[in-house]
XYZ file of C-alpha atoms in Angstrom:
614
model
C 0.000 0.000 0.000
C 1.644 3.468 -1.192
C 0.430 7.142 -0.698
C 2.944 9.973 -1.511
C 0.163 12.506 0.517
C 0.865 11.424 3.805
C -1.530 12.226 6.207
C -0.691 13.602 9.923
C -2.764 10.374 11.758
C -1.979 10.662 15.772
C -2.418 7.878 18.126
C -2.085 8.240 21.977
C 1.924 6.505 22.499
C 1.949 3.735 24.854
C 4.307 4.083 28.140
C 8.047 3.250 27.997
C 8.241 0.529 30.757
C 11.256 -2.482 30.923
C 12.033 -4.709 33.524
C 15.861 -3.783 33.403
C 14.925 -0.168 34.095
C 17.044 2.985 32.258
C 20.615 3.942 31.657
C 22.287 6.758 30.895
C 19.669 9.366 33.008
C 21.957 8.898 36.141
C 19.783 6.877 37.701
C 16.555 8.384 37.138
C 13.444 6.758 35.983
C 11.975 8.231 32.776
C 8.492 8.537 31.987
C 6.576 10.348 29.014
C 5.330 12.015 31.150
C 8.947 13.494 31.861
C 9.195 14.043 28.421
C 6.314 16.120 27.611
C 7.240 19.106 25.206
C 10.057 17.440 23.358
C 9.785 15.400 20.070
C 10.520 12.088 21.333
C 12.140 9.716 18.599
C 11.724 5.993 20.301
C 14.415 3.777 18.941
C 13.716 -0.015 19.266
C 16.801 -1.513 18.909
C 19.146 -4.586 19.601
C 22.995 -5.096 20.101
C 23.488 -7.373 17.658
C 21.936 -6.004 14.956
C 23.675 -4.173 12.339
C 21.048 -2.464 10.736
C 20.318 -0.989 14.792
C 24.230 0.305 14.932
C 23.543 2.021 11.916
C 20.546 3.703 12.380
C 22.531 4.583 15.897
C 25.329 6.559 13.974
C 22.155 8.537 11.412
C 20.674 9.760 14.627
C 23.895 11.385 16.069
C 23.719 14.236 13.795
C 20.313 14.934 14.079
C 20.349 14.795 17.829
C 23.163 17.324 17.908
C 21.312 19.852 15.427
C 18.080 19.416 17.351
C 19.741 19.275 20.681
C 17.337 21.176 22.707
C 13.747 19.765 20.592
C 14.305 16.170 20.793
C 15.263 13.384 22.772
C 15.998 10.403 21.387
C 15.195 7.362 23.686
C 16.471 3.829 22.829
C 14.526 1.050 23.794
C 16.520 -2.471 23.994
C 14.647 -5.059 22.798
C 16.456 -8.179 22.882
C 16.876 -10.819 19.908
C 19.197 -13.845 21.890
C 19.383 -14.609 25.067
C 22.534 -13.137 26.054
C 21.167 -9.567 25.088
C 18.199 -9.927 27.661
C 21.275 -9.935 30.429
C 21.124 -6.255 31.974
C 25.261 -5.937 32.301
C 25.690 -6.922 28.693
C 23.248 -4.030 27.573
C 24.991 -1.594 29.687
C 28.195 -2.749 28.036
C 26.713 -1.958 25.065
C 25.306 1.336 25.167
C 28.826 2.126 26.169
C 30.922 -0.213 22.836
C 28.922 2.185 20.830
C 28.575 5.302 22.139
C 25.285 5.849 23.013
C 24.422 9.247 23.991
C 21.296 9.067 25.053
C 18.837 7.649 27.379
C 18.143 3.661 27.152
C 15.460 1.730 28.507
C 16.603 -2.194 29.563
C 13.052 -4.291 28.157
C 14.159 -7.729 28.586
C 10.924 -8.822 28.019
C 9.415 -7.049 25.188
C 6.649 -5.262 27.170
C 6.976 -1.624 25.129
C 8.287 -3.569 21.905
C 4.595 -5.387 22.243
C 2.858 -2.032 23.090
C 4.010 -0.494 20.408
C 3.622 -3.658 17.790
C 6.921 -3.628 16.872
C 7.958 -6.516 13.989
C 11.338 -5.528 13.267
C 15.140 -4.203 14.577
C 15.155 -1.145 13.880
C 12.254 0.671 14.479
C 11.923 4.019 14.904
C 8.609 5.843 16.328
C 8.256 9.375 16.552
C 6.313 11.211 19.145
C 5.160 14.536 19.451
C 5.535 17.021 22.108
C 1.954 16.255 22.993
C 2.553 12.483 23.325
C 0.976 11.320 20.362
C 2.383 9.020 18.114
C 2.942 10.697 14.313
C 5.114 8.229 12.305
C 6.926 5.084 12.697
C 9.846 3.454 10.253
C 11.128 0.277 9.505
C 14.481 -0.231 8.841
C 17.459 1.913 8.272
C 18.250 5.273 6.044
C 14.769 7.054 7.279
C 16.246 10.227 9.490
C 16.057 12.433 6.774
C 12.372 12.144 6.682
C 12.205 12.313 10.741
C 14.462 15.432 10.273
C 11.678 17.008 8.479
C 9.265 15.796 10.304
C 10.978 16.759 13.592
C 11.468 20.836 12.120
C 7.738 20.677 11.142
C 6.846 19.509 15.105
C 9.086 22.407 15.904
C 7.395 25.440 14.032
C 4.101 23.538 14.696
C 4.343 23.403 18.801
C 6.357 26.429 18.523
C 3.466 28.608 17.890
C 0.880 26.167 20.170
C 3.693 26.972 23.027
C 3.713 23.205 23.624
C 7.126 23.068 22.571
C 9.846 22.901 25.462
C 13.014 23.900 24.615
C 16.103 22.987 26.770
C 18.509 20.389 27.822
C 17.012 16.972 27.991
C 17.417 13.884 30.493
C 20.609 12.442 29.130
C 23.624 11.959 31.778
C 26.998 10.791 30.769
C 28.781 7.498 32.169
C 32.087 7.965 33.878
C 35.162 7.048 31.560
C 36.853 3.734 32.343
C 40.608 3.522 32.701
C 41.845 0.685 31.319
C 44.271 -0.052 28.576
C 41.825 -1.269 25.819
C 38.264 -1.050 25.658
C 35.754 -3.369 24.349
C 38.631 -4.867 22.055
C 37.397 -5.664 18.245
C 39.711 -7.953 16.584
C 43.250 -9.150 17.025
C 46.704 -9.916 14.694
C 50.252 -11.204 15.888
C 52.560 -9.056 14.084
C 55.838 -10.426 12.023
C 57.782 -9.337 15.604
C 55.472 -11.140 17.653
C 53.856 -8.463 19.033
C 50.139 -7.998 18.939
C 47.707 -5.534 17.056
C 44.298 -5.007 18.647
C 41.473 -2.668 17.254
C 40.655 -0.303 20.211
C 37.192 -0.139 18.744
C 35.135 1.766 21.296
C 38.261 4.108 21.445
C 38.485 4.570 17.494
C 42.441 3.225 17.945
C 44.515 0.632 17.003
C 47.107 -0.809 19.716
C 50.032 -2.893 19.443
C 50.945 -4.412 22.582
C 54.296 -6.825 23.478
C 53.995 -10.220 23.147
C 52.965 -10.631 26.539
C 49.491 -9.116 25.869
C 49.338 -6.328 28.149
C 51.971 -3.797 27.826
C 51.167 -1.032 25.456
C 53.933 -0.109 23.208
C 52.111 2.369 20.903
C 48.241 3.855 19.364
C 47.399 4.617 16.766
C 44.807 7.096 15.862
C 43.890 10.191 17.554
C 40.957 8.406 19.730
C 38.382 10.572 18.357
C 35.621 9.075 16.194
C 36.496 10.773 12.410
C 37.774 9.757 9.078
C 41.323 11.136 8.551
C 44.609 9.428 7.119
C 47.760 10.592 8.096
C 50.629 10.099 10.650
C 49.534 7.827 13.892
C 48.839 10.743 16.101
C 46.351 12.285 14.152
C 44.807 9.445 11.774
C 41.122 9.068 12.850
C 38.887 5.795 12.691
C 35.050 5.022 13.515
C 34.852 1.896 15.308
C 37.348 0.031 13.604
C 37.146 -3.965 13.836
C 39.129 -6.623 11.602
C 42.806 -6.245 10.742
C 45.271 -8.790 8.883
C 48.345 -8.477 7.100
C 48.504 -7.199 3.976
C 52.541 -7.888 3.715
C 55.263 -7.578 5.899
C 55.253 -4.298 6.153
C 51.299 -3.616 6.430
C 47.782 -4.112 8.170
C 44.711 -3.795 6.274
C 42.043 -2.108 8.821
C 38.342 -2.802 8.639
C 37.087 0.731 9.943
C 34.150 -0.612 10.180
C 31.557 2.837 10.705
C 33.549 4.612 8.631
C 32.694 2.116 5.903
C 36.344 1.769 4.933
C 39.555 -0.373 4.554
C 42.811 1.187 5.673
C 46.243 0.625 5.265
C 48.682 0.527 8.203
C 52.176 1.108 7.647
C 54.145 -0.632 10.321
C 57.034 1.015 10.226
C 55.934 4.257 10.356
C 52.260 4.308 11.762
C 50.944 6.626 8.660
C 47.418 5.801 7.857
C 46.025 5.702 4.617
C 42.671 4.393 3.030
C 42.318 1.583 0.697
C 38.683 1.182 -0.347
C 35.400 3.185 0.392
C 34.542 6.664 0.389
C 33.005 7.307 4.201
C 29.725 7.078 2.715
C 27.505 3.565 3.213
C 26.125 1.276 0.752
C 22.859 1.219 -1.025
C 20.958 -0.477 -3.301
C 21.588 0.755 -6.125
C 25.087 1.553 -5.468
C 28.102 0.163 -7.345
C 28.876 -3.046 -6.383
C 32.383 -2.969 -8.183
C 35.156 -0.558 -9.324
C 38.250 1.442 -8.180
C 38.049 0.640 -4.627
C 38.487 4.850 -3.714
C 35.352 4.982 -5.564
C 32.898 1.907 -4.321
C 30.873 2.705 -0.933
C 31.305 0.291 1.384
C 28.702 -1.004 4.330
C 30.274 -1.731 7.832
C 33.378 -4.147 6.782
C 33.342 -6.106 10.191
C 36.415 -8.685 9.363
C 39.492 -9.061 6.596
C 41.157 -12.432 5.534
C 43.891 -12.855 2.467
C 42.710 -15.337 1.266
C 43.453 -16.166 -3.264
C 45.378 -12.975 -3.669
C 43.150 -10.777 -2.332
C 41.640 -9.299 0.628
C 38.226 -10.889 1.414
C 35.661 -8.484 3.487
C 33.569 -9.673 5.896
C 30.627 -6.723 4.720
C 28.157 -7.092 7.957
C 26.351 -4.066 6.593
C 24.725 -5.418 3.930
C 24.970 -9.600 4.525
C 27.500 -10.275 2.194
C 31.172 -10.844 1.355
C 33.287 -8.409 -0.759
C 37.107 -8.403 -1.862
C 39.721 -6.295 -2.205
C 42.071 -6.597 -5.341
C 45.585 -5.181 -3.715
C 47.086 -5.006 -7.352
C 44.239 -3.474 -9.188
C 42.897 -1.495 -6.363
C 39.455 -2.945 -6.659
C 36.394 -4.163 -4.809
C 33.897 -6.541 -5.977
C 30.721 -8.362 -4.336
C 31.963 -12.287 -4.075
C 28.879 -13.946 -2.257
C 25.785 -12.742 -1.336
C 22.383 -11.195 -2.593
C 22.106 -8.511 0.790
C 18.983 -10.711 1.679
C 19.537 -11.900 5.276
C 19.246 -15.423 5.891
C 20.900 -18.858 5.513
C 20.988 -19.641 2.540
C 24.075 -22.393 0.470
C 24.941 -22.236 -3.219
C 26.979 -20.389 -5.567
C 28.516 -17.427 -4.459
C 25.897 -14.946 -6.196
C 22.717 -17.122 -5.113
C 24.147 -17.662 -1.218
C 22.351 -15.378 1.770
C 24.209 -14.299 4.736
C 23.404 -13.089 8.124
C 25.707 -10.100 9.392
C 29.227 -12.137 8.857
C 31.132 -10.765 11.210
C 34.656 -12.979 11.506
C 37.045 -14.190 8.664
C 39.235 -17.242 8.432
C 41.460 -18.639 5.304
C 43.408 -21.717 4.760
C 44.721 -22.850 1.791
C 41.739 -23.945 0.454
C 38.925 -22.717 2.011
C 37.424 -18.881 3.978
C 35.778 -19.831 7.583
C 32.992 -17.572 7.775
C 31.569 -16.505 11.262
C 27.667 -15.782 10.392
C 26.291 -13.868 13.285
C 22.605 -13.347 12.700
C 22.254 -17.337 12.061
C 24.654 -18.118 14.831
C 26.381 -20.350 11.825
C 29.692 -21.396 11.142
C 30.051 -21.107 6.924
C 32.611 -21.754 4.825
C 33.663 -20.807 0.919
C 35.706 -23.297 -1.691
C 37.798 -21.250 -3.745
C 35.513 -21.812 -6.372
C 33.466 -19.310 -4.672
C 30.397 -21.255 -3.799
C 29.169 -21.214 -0.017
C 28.140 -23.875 2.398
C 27.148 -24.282 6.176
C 28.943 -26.451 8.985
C 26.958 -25.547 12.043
C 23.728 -23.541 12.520
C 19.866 -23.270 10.860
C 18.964 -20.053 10.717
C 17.922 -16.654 12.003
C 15.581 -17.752 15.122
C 17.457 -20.533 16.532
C 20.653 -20.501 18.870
C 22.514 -21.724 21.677
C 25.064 -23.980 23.574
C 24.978 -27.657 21.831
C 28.166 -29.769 21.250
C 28.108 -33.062 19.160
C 27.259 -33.644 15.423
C 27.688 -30.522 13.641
C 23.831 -30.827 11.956
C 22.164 -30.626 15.267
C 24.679 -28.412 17.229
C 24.013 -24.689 18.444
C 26.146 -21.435 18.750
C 24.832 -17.742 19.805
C 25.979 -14.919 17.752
C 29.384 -15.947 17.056
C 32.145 -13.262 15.926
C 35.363 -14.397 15.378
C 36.974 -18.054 13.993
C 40.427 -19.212 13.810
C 42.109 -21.970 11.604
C 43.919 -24.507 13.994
C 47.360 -26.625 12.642
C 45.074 -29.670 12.820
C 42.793 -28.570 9.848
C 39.930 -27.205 12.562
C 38.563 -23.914 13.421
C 37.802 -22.693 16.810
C 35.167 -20.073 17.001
C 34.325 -16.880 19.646
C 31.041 -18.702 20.295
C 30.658 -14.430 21.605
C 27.033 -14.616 23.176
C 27.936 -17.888 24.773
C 31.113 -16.730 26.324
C 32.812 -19.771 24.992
C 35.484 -21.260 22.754
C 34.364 -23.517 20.211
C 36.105 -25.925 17.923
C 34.558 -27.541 14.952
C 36.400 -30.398 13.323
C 35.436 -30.984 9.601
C 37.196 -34.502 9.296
C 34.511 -35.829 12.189
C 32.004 -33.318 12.044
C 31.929 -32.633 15.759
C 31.790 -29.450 17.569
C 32.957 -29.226 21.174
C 33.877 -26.486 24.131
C 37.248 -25.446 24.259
C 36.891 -22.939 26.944
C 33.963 -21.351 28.874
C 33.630 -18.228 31.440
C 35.158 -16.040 28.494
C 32.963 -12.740 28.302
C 32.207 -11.784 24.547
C 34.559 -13.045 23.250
C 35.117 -11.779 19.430
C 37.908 -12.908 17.956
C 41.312 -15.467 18.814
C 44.758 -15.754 17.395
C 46.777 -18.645 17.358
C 50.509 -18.067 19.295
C 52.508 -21.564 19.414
C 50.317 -23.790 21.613
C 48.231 -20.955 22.646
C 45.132 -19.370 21.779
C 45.017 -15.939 22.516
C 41.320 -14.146 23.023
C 40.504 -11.014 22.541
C 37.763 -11.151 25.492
C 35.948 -8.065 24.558
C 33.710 -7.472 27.407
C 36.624 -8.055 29.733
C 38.550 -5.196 27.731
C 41.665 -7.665 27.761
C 43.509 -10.665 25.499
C 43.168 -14.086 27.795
C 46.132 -16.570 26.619
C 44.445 -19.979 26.567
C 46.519 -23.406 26.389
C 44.822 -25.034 23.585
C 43.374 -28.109 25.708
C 43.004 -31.862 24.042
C 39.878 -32.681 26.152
C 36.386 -30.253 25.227
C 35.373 -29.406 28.512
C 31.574 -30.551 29.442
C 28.657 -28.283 29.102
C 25.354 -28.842 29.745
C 23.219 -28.828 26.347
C 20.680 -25.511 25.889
C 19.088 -24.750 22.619
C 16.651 -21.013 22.313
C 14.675 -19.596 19.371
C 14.231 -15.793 19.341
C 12.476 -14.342 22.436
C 9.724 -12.690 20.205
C 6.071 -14.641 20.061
C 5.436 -15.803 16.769
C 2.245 -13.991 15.280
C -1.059 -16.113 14.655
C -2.481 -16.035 11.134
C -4.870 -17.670 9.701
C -4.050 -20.740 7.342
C -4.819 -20.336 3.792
C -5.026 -16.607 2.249
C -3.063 -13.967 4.183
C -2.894 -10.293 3.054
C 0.658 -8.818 2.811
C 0.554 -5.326 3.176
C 3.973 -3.564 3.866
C 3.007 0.168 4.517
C 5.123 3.178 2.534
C 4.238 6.588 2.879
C 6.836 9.002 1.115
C 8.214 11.670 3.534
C 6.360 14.921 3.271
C 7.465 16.893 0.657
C 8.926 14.096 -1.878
C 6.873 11.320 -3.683
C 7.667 8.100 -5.285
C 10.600 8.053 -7.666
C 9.402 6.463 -10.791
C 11.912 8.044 -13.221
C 13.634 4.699 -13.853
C 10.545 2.309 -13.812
C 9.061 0.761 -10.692
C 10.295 2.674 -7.384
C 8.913 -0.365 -5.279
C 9.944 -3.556 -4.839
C 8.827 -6.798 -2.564
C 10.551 -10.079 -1.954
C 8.688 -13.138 -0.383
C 10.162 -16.258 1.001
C 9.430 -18.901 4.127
C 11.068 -21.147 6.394
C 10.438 -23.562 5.510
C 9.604 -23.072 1.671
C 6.722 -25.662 2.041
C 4.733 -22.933 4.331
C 3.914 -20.754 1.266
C 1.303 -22.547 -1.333
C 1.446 -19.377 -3.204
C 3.054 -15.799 -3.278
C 6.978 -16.337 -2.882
C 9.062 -14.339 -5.273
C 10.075 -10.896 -6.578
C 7.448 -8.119 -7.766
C 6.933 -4.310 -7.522
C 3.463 -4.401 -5.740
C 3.818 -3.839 -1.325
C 1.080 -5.437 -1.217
C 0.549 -9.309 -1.681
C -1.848 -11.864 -1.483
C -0.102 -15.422 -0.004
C -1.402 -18.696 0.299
C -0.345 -20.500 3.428
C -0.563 -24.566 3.321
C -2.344 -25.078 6.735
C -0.668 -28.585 6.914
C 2.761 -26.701 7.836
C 1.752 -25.469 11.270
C 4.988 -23.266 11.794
C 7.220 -21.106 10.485
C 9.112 -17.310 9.313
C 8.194 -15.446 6.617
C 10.844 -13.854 5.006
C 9.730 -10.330 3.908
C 12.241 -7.808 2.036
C 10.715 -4.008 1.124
C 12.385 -1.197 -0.945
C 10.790 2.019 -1.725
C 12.690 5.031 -3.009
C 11.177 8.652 -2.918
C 12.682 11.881 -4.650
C 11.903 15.422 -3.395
C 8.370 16.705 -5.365
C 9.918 19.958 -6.834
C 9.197 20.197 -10.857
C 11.515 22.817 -10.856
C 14.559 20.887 -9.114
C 16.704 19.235 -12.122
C 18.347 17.061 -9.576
C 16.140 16.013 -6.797
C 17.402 14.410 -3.569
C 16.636 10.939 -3.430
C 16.160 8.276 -0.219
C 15.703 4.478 -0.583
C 14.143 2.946 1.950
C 14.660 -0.855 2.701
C 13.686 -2.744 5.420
C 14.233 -7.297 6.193
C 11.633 -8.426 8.015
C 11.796 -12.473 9.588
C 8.314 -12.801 11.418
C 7.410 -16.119 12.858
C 4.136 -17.453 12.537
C 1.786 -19.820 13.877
C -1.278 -21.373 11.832
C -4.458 -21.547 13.661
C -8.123 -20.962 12.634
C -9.653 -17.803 14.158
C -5.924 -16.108 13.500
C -4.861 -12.809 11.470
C -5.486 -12.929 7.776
C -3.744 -9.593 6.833
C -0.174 -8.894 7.981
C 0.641 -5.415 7.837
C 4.347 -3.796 8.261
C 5.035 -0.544 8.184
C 8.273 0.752 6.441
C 7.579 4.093 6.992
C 4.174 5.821 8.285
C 1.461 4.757 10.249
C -0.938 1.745 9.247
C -4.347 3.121 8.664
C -6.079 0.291 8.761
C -5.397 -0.766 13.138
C -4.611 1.186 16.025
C -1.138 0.873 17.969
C -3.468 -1.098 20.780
C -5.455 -3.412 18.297
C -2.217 -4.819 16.117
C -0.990 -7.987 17.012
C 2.790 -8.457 18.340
């Protein structure tokens, strides 16, 4: 369903409650109450999701411009089990700089209220306390930023606007040497390199793990090569060696690769231009040229640099003779799917291993364990998919990991893996096809390197490397297997209405210069649940045909929409896309739901905040 008029629809906003209670207010509790007078933007987000840490770096400029309007209140709402613990969130709001209030919601309580279906979600609320838009998805704060100045000059002259400093208070600094560590490398003098990320440095520490020898980087988030000192980086995660002489940098929110120079400490960049992928971007060229999306992890692996591009669910390389980049596997689509390289779907990959003959692939979303042949097709040793996770040794088919990070190649042909949300050590043999523990009471761990007999960790929530003797017995742990927290959604069996909501951002319409501006992609776990209605078209809306002998499963949902500023007169209109993944789990059962709607962006006109289902 499209409309490029939007209309300004207000619903009464639900209270912000959570069990685990708010951070960054110095202790105070926050109600809307509190925040009457401001335009509230309500961020549902999680810590493992990619498309959330994005949408967390597009707000920081509009919550500086607006500083005294809006307040911008993140609501953690976890996907794994790990991210319902209270410390880990509170670790997390500080790993990525979160600068403003957070409310803890273990238990989904204001993600149900306010029938949230997908990470991120953004819901904007006016200085009245009424609900005015809502958005799917990543790359929509230039439509809130409109939004928010109309609010302004709206309540302005109402005098319900409230202008001032809002509830935010800043955590005291840590002092400790690193903090929340990325991604490790032993150096060719047996030192180690560690990406500072929260600090937006690089550190190389002596070979006993601990003593700092130099940084790298000025320690302020920015994009800027240049001697050590005064070289910037944004978060910056994987690193390997690009020769001798040189570490190639994932700066992973500055959507770049960088080039170390040992010997000197100047910085330069490699690939990317500081802006992010979208569709309709390049997807190869003169890597100075090609937009990147959050490169989490680097591997050399066939003569060139292989990318580990979270951002956007696939992998990428870098060509270090022609200076290239190039898509090598993936579609963007998020999910678990095997095959040739241009057919295969990933899930955030987030950690990058290569051997002579084949690239260990750490799939995050899927909690998966992947691999590539060098013939560039892609295949799965451990894990099933988005929704289910945890701690389960044995036969590789049946075994579980949570959110894993990091994997290393071991002399004996095996991996081990930063099982991260498990805090564990994992090893997965391919010759048996058994997967055991290694190590346990690590905290987030994210990525290991192999030193002689030793593994060393980067334990990330521990803001330290842990050297590890690599044991020859798995140590015992009792079996637990989750799915994701959130209830699945009843529908009806048989016909089901697919409506995904799009309502262009006031002042620009649909951008149909180039043909269809739309486009919907429908698929299920497992394909048997859809009769009818899988596949690509240009219609949001969609009529599917469940089989009501397949009593569970997800849909898989993927939205675009791109709008252009409606001004005749402008030659060369701005233009957004707007995309949003959506995995909702269903259950069949008569009497259920036989329209789904989600919103991309606006308000569905069709149910109230209170009546939609969760």
């Amino acid at each position: 369903m499209t409309d490029s008029t939007p209309r300004r629809v207000r619903v009464r906003a639900p209270e912000l409650v959570g069990k685990g209670g708010w951070l960054n207010t110095g202790g105070e509790e926050l109600s809307l109450a509190d925040l009457r007078g401001k335009c509230v933007i309500v961020d549902f987000w999680t810590f493992c999701c990619i498309n959330c840490l994005h949408v967390l770096d597009e707000l920081r400029e509009l919550e500086e411009r607006h500083a005294d309007t809006v307040v911008v209140i993140g609501v953690h709402s976890p996907k794994f089990v790990h991210e319902a613990e209270h410390a880990a969130v509170v670790d997390a709001v500080e790993r990525y700089g979160v600068a403003h209030p957070v409310l803890d919601d273990p238990e989904l309580a204001t993600w149900k209220q306010y029938a949230v279906r997908a990470w991120p979600t953004l819901v904007v609320i006016d200085p009245e306390g009424y609900v005015v838009a809502q958005h799917a998805g990543e790359g929509h704060v230039h439509a809130i930023e409109r939004l928010v100045t109309e609010l302004e000059a709206e309540h302005g002259a109402k005098g319900t606007l409230r202008r001032g400093d809002g509830p935010y208070v800043a955590p005291e600094p840590q002092p400790t040497a690193l903090r929340f560590p990325g991604k490790a490398l032993v150096l060719p003098s047996g030192n180690f390199l560690v990406s500072d990320t929260t600090r937006h440095q690089l550190v190389e520490l002596e070979a006993d793990g601990e003593s700092v020898v130099r940084r790298i980087g000025s320690g302020e988030r920015g994009f800027t090569d240049g001697p050590a000192g005064t070289a910037a980086f944004s978060e910056p995660q994987g690193l390997a060696l690009l020769d001798e002489g040189a570490v190639v940098v994932a700066d992973t929110v500055n959507h770049a690769l960088r080039r170390l120079d040992l010997a000197t400490g100047e910085v330069t960049t490699l690939a990317g231009t500081g802006r992010q992928w979208w569709q309709g971007s390049p997807t190869s060229g003169p890597a100075r040229e090609v937009d990147l999306s959050s490169p989490w992890d680097v591997a050399l692996f066939g003569g060139r640099v292989w990318i580990a591009m979270a951002g956007v669910h696939q992998l990428w390389a870098y060509d270090p003779v022609e200076r290239t980049v190039a898509v090598t596997a993936g579609t963007t689509n998020e999910g678990l799917v095997d095959g040739p390289g241009a057919e295969a779907w990933f899930a955030q990959p987030s950690g990058l291993a290569a051997t002579a003959d084949r690239l260990w692939v750490a799939d995050s979303e899927t909690s998966a364990l992947r691999w590539v042949e060098p013939d560039g097709s892609v295949h799965t040793a451990v894990g099933t998919g988005l929704f289910d996770f945890g701690h389960r040794d044995g036969a590789a088919e049946q075994a579980l990991l949570q959110h894993p990070l990091g994997v290393t190649a071991l002399p004996d042909g095996s991996v081990a893996v930063s099982d991260t949300y498990n805090h564990a050590l994992r090893r997965y043999d391919p010759a048996t096809g058994e997967v055991t523990t290694l190590a346990t009471d690590l905290r987030e761990p994210s990525d290991a390197v192999l030193v002689g007999d030793d593994l060393v960790v980067v334990e990330s929530a521990r803001h330290r490397l842990t050297r590890l003797r690599l044991p020859e017995e798995a140590v015992q742990v009792a079996s637990v297997a989750h799915r994701t927290q959130r209830a699945a959604t009843e529908v009806a069996p048989g016909r089901l209405e697919l409506d995904v909501i799009f309502q262009a951002p006031a002042g620009q319409k649909l951008d149909e210069r180039y043909g269809p501006s739309t486009r919907l992609l429908v698929s299920a776990t497992p394909p048997e649940l859809l009769l009818s209605g899988e596949g690509a078209g240009t219609d949001l809306s969609r009529v599917l045909e469940l089989d009501p002998r397949v009593t569970e499963g997800v849909l898989h949902v993927s939205a675009m929409a791109a709008s252009c500023d409606d001004d005749e007169a402008n030659e060369y209109p701005a233009c957004h896309v707007h995309q949003q993944d959506w995995g909702v789990p269903v259950r069949l059962a008569q009497g259920g739901a036989d329209r789904l709607p989600l919103v991309l962006a606006g308000l569905d006109d069709q149910a109230s905040l209170d009546d939609q289902t969760p």
